[in-house]
Amino acid sequence: MPQETIFSKIIRKEIPADIVYQDDLVTAFRDISPQANTHILIIPNKLIPTVNDVTTEDEIALGRLFTVAAKIAEQEGIAEDGYRLIVNCNKHGGQEVFHLHMHLVGGEPLGRMLAK
Ligand code: 5GP
């Protein structure tokens, strides 16, 4: 069994978070340390540690991440100007929390894709 992270507690509402959306498959909440005017994390309710652990069984939940991202972007008023969706994996990807998550960032120009 993979080790739970703080995100499982957020899903179960055992610790506070600014949840903007939740359904049977995914939960979305504002990042505690926003890197842009809008920075929301969208996560599967099922604990999948990294993209490397994804299976075909997860396709519906992971597809839901995108439909929810589009819905939230519309609600946040950033859909037309655009935004960026980021999924980090492991050390080189800069992943810090090992519960797969999609970052939705926007609300301002985001610059080049990779800072090097
Ligand atoms: P990663 O680097 O793993 O892709 O991103 C993890 C993200 O989770 C970071 O942007 C970090 O600010 C956010 N984060 C970590 N702990 C918490 C928390 O307890 N609450 C919220 N809302 N965000 C968190």
mmCIF file of C-alpha atoms and ligand atoms in Angstrom:
data_model
loop_
_atom_site.group_PDB
_atom_site.id
_atom_site.type_symbol
_atom_site.label_atom_id
_atom_site.label_comp_id
_atom_site.label_asym_id
_atom_site.label_seq_id
_atom_site.Cartn_x
_atom_site.Cartn_y
_atom_site.Cartn_z
ATOM 1 C CA MET A 1 0.000 0.000 0.000
ATOM 2 C CA PRO A 2 1.400 3.432 -0.888
ATOM 3 C CA GLN A 3 1.973 5.836 1.993
ATOM 4 C CA GLU A 4 -0.727 8.479 2.475
ATOM 5 C CA THR A 5 0.209 12.131 2.226
ATOM 6 C CA ILE A 6 -1.356 15.292 3.569
ATOM 7 C CA PHE A 7 -3.514 15.350 0.422
ATOM 8 C CA SER A 8 -5.511 12.316 1.633
ATOM 9 C CA LYS A 9 -6.355 14.262 4.790
ATOM 10 C CA ILE A 10 -7.461 17.229 2.657
ATOM 11 C CA ILE A 11 -9.718 14.936 0.589
ATOM 12 C CA ARG A 12 -11.315 13.598 3.780
ATOM 13 C CA LYS A 13 -11.540 17.160 5.182
ATOM 14 C CA GLU A 14 -9.496 16.170 8.226
ATOM 15 C CA ILE A 15 -7.304 19.236 7.758
ATOM 16 C CA PRO A 16 -8.367 22.595 6.332
ATOM 17 C CA ALA A 17 -7.910 23.539 2.699
ATOM 18 C CA ASP A 18 -9.653 25.933 0.340
ATOM 19 C CA ILE A 19 -11.509 23.277 -1.639
ATOM 20 C CA VAL A 20 -12.976 24.709 -4.843
ATOM 21 C CA TYR A 21 -14.384 21.463 -6.256
ATOM 22 C CA GLN A 22 -14.964 17.873 -5.145
ATOM 23 C CA ASP A 23 -16.768 14.865 -6.608
ATOM 24 C CA ASP A 24 -16.528 11.107 -6.366
ATOM 25 C CA LEU A 25 -13.266 10.956 -8.346
ATOM 26 C CA VAL A 26 -11.309 14.175 -7.806
ATOM 27 C CA THR A 27 -10.733 17.056 -5.399
ATOM 28 C CA ALA A 28 -9.422 20.546 -6.238
ATOM 29 C CA PHE A 29 -8.063 23.059 -3.729
ATOM 30 C CA ARG A 30 -5.924 26.200 -3.694
ATOM 31 C CA ASP A 31 -2.186 25.646 -3.320
ATOM 32 C CA ILE A 32 -0.911 26.750 0.092
ATOM 33 C CA SER A 33 2.062 28.492 -1.534
ATOM 34 C CA PRO A 34 0.737 29.919 -4.813
ATOM 35 C CA GLN A 35 3.248 30.403 -7.639
ATOM 36 C CA ALA A 36 0.852 32.535 -9.717
ATOM 37 C CA ASN A 37 -2.288 34.633 -9.188
ATOM 38 C CA THR A 38 -4.306 31.454 -9.648
ATOM 39 C CA HIS A 39 -2.751 28.208 -8.411
ATOM 40 C CA ILE A 40 -5.058 25.274 -7.792
ATOM 41 C CA LEU A 41 -4.190 21.601 -7.295
ATOM 42 C CA ILE A 42 -6.488 18.986 -8.818
ATOM 43 C CA ILE A 43 -5.977 15.468 -7.500
ATOM 44 C CA PRO A 44 -7.552 12.034 -7.859
ATOM 45 C CA ASN A 45 -9.289 10.933 -4.657
ATOM 46 C CA LYS A 46 -7.520 7.589 -5.063
ATOM 47 C CA LEU A 47 -3.942 7.646 -3.843
ATOM 48 C CA ILE A 48 -1.695 7.265 -6.889
ATOM 49 C CA PRO A 49 1.818 8.305 -5.791
ATOM 50 C CA THR A 50 3.293 9.335 -9.162
ATOM 51 C CA VAL A 51 2.593 9.215 -12.888
ATOM 52 C CA ASN A 52 4.768 6.059 -12.915
ATOM 53 C CA ASP A 53 2.057 4.303 -10.869
ATOM 54 C CA VAL A 54 -0.815 5.100 -13.230
ATOM 55 C CA THR A 55 -2.740 2.125 -14.669
ATOM 56 C CA THR A 56 -5.512 1.808 -17.221
ATOM 57 C CA GLU A 57 -7.954 1.570 -14.278
ATOM 58 C CA ASP A 58 -7.141 5.207 -13.503
ATOM 59 C CA GLU A 59 -8.019 6.573 -16.933
ATOM 60 C CA ILE A 60 -11.466 7.842 -15.973
ATOM 61 C CA ALA A 61 -10.242 9.657 -12.846
ATOM 62 C CA LEU A 62 -7.266 11.139 -14.684
ATOM 63 C CA GLY A 63 -9.468 12.263 -17.558
ATOM 64 C CA ARG A 64 -11.647 13.956 -14.937
ATOM 65 C CA LEU A 65 -8.639 16.051 -13.878
ATOM 66 C CA PHE A 66 -8.795 17.754 -17.289
ATOM 67 C CA THR A 67 -12.546 18.333 -17.408
ATOM 68 C CA VAL A 68 -12.417 19.777 -13.890
ATOM 69 C CA ALA A 69 -9.399 21.921 -14.801
ATOM 70 C CA ALA A 70 -11.359 23.415 -17.699
ATOM 71 C CA LYS A 71 -14.399 24.029 -15.452
ATOM 72 C CA ILE A 72 -12.329 25.710 -12.739
ATOM 73 C CA ALA A 73 -10.425 27.832 -15.272
ATOM 74 C CA GLU A 74 -13.779 29.100 -16.531
ATOM 75 C CA GLN A 75 -14.980 29.815 -12.962
ATOM 76 C CA GLU A 76 -11.731 31.620 -12.137
ATOM 77 C CA GLY A 77 -12.093 33.771 -15.269
ATOM 78 C CA ILE A 78 -8.755 32.658 -16.747
ATOM 79 C CA ALA A 79 -9.938 30.316 -19.498
ATOM 80 C CA GLU A 80 -9.792 32.784 -22.363
ATOM 81 C CA ASP A 81 -6.371 34.239 -21.565
ATOM 82 C CA GLY A 82 -5.046 30.763 -20.869
ATOM 83 C CA TYR A 83 -3.197 28.901 -18.188
ATOM 84 C CA ARG A 84 -0.787 26.032 -17.655
ATOM 85 C CA LEU A 85 -1.391 22.499 -16.362
ATOM 86 C CA ILE A 86 1.641 20.833 -14.769
ATOM 87 C CA VAL A 87 2.173 17.334 -13.388
ATOM 88 C CA ASN A 88 5.567 16.793 -11.758
ATOM 89 C CA CYS A 89 7.033 13.299 -11.406
ATOM 90 C CA ASN A 90 9.752 12.268 -8.958
ATOM 91 C CA LYS A 91 13.088 13.990 -8.353
ATOM 92 C CA HIS A 92 13.876 15.459 -11.750
ATOM 93 C CA GLY A 93 10.290 16.632 -12.128
ATOM 94 C CA GLY A 94 10.442 18.392 -8.757
ATOM 95 C CA GLN A 95 7.634 16.375 -7.148
ATOM 96 C CA GLU A 96 7.376 17.011 -3.403
ATOM 97 C CA VAL A 97 4.029 15.446 -2.484
ATOM 98 C CA PHE A 98 3.665 11.817 -3.547
ATOM 99 C CA HIS A 99 -0.026 11.880 -4.353
ATOM 100 C CA LEU A 100 -0.367 12.562 -8.077
ATOM 101 C CA HIS A 101 -1.638 16.101 -8.676
ATOM 102 C CA MET A 102 -2.202 18.519 -11.515
ATOM 103 C CA HIS A 103 -1.231 22.144 -10.929
ATOM 104 C CA LEU A 104 -3.558 24.666 -12.600
ATOM 105 C CA VAL A 105 -1.658 27.951 -12.768
ATOM 106 C CA GLY A 106 -2.615 31.195 -14.468
ATOM 107 C CA GLY A 107 -4.115 34.614 -13.978
ATOM 108 C CA GLU A 108 -0.990 36.280 -15.389
ATOM 109 C CA PRO A 109 1.538 35.644 -18.174
ATOM 110 C CA LEU A 110 3.591 32.619 -17.121
ATOM 111 C CA GLY A 111 6.715 33.103 -19.199
ATOM 112 C CA ARG A 112 8.769 30.311 -20.690
ATOM 113 C CA MET A 113 7.779 26.770 -19.928
ATOM 114 C CA LEU A 114 11.057 25.774 -18.246
ATOM 115 C CA ALA A 115 13.194 27.982 -16.006
ATOM 116 C CA LYS A 116 16.804 26.900 -16.533
HETATM 117 P P1 5GP B 1 4.798 19.225 -6.279
HETATM 118 O O1 5GP B 1 6.118 19.932 -6.111
HETATM 119 O O2 5GP B 1 4.763 17.922 -5.523
HETATM 120 O O3 5GP B 1 4.409 19.079 -7.711
HETATM 121 O O4 5GP B 1 3.733 20.197 -5.668
HETATM 122 C C1 5GP B 1 3.229 20.077 -4.369
HETATM 123 C C2 5GP B 1 2.388 21.311 -4.098
HETATM 124 O O5 5GP B 1 1.611 21.085 -2.960
HETATM 125 C C3 5GP B 1 3.235 22.568 -3.829
HETATM 126 O O6 5GP B 1 2.890 23.564 -4.777
HETATM 127 C C4 5GP B 1 2.860 22.938 -2.394
HETATM 128 O O7 5GP B 1 2.794 24.335 -2.191
HETATM 129 C C5 5GP B 1 1.500 22.268 -2.231
HETATM 130 N N1 5GP B 1 1.197 21.883 -0.870
HETATM 131 C C6 5GP B 1 1.995 21.156 -0.027
HETATM 132 N N2 5GP B 1 1.388 20.959 1.152
HETATM 133 C C7 5GP B 1 0.171 21.566 1.060
HETATM 134 C C8 5GP B 1 -0.920 21.677 1.986
HETATM 135 O O8 5GP B 1 -0.899 21.210 3.121
HETATM 136 N N3 5GP B 1 -2.010 22.364 1.540
HETATM 137 C C9 5GP B 1 -2.075 22.901 0.286
HETATM 138 N N4 5GP B 1 -3.203 23.551 -0.038
HETATM 139 N N5 5GP B 1 -1.071 22.798 -0.601
HETATM 140 C C10 5GP B 1 0.049 22.135 -0.216
#
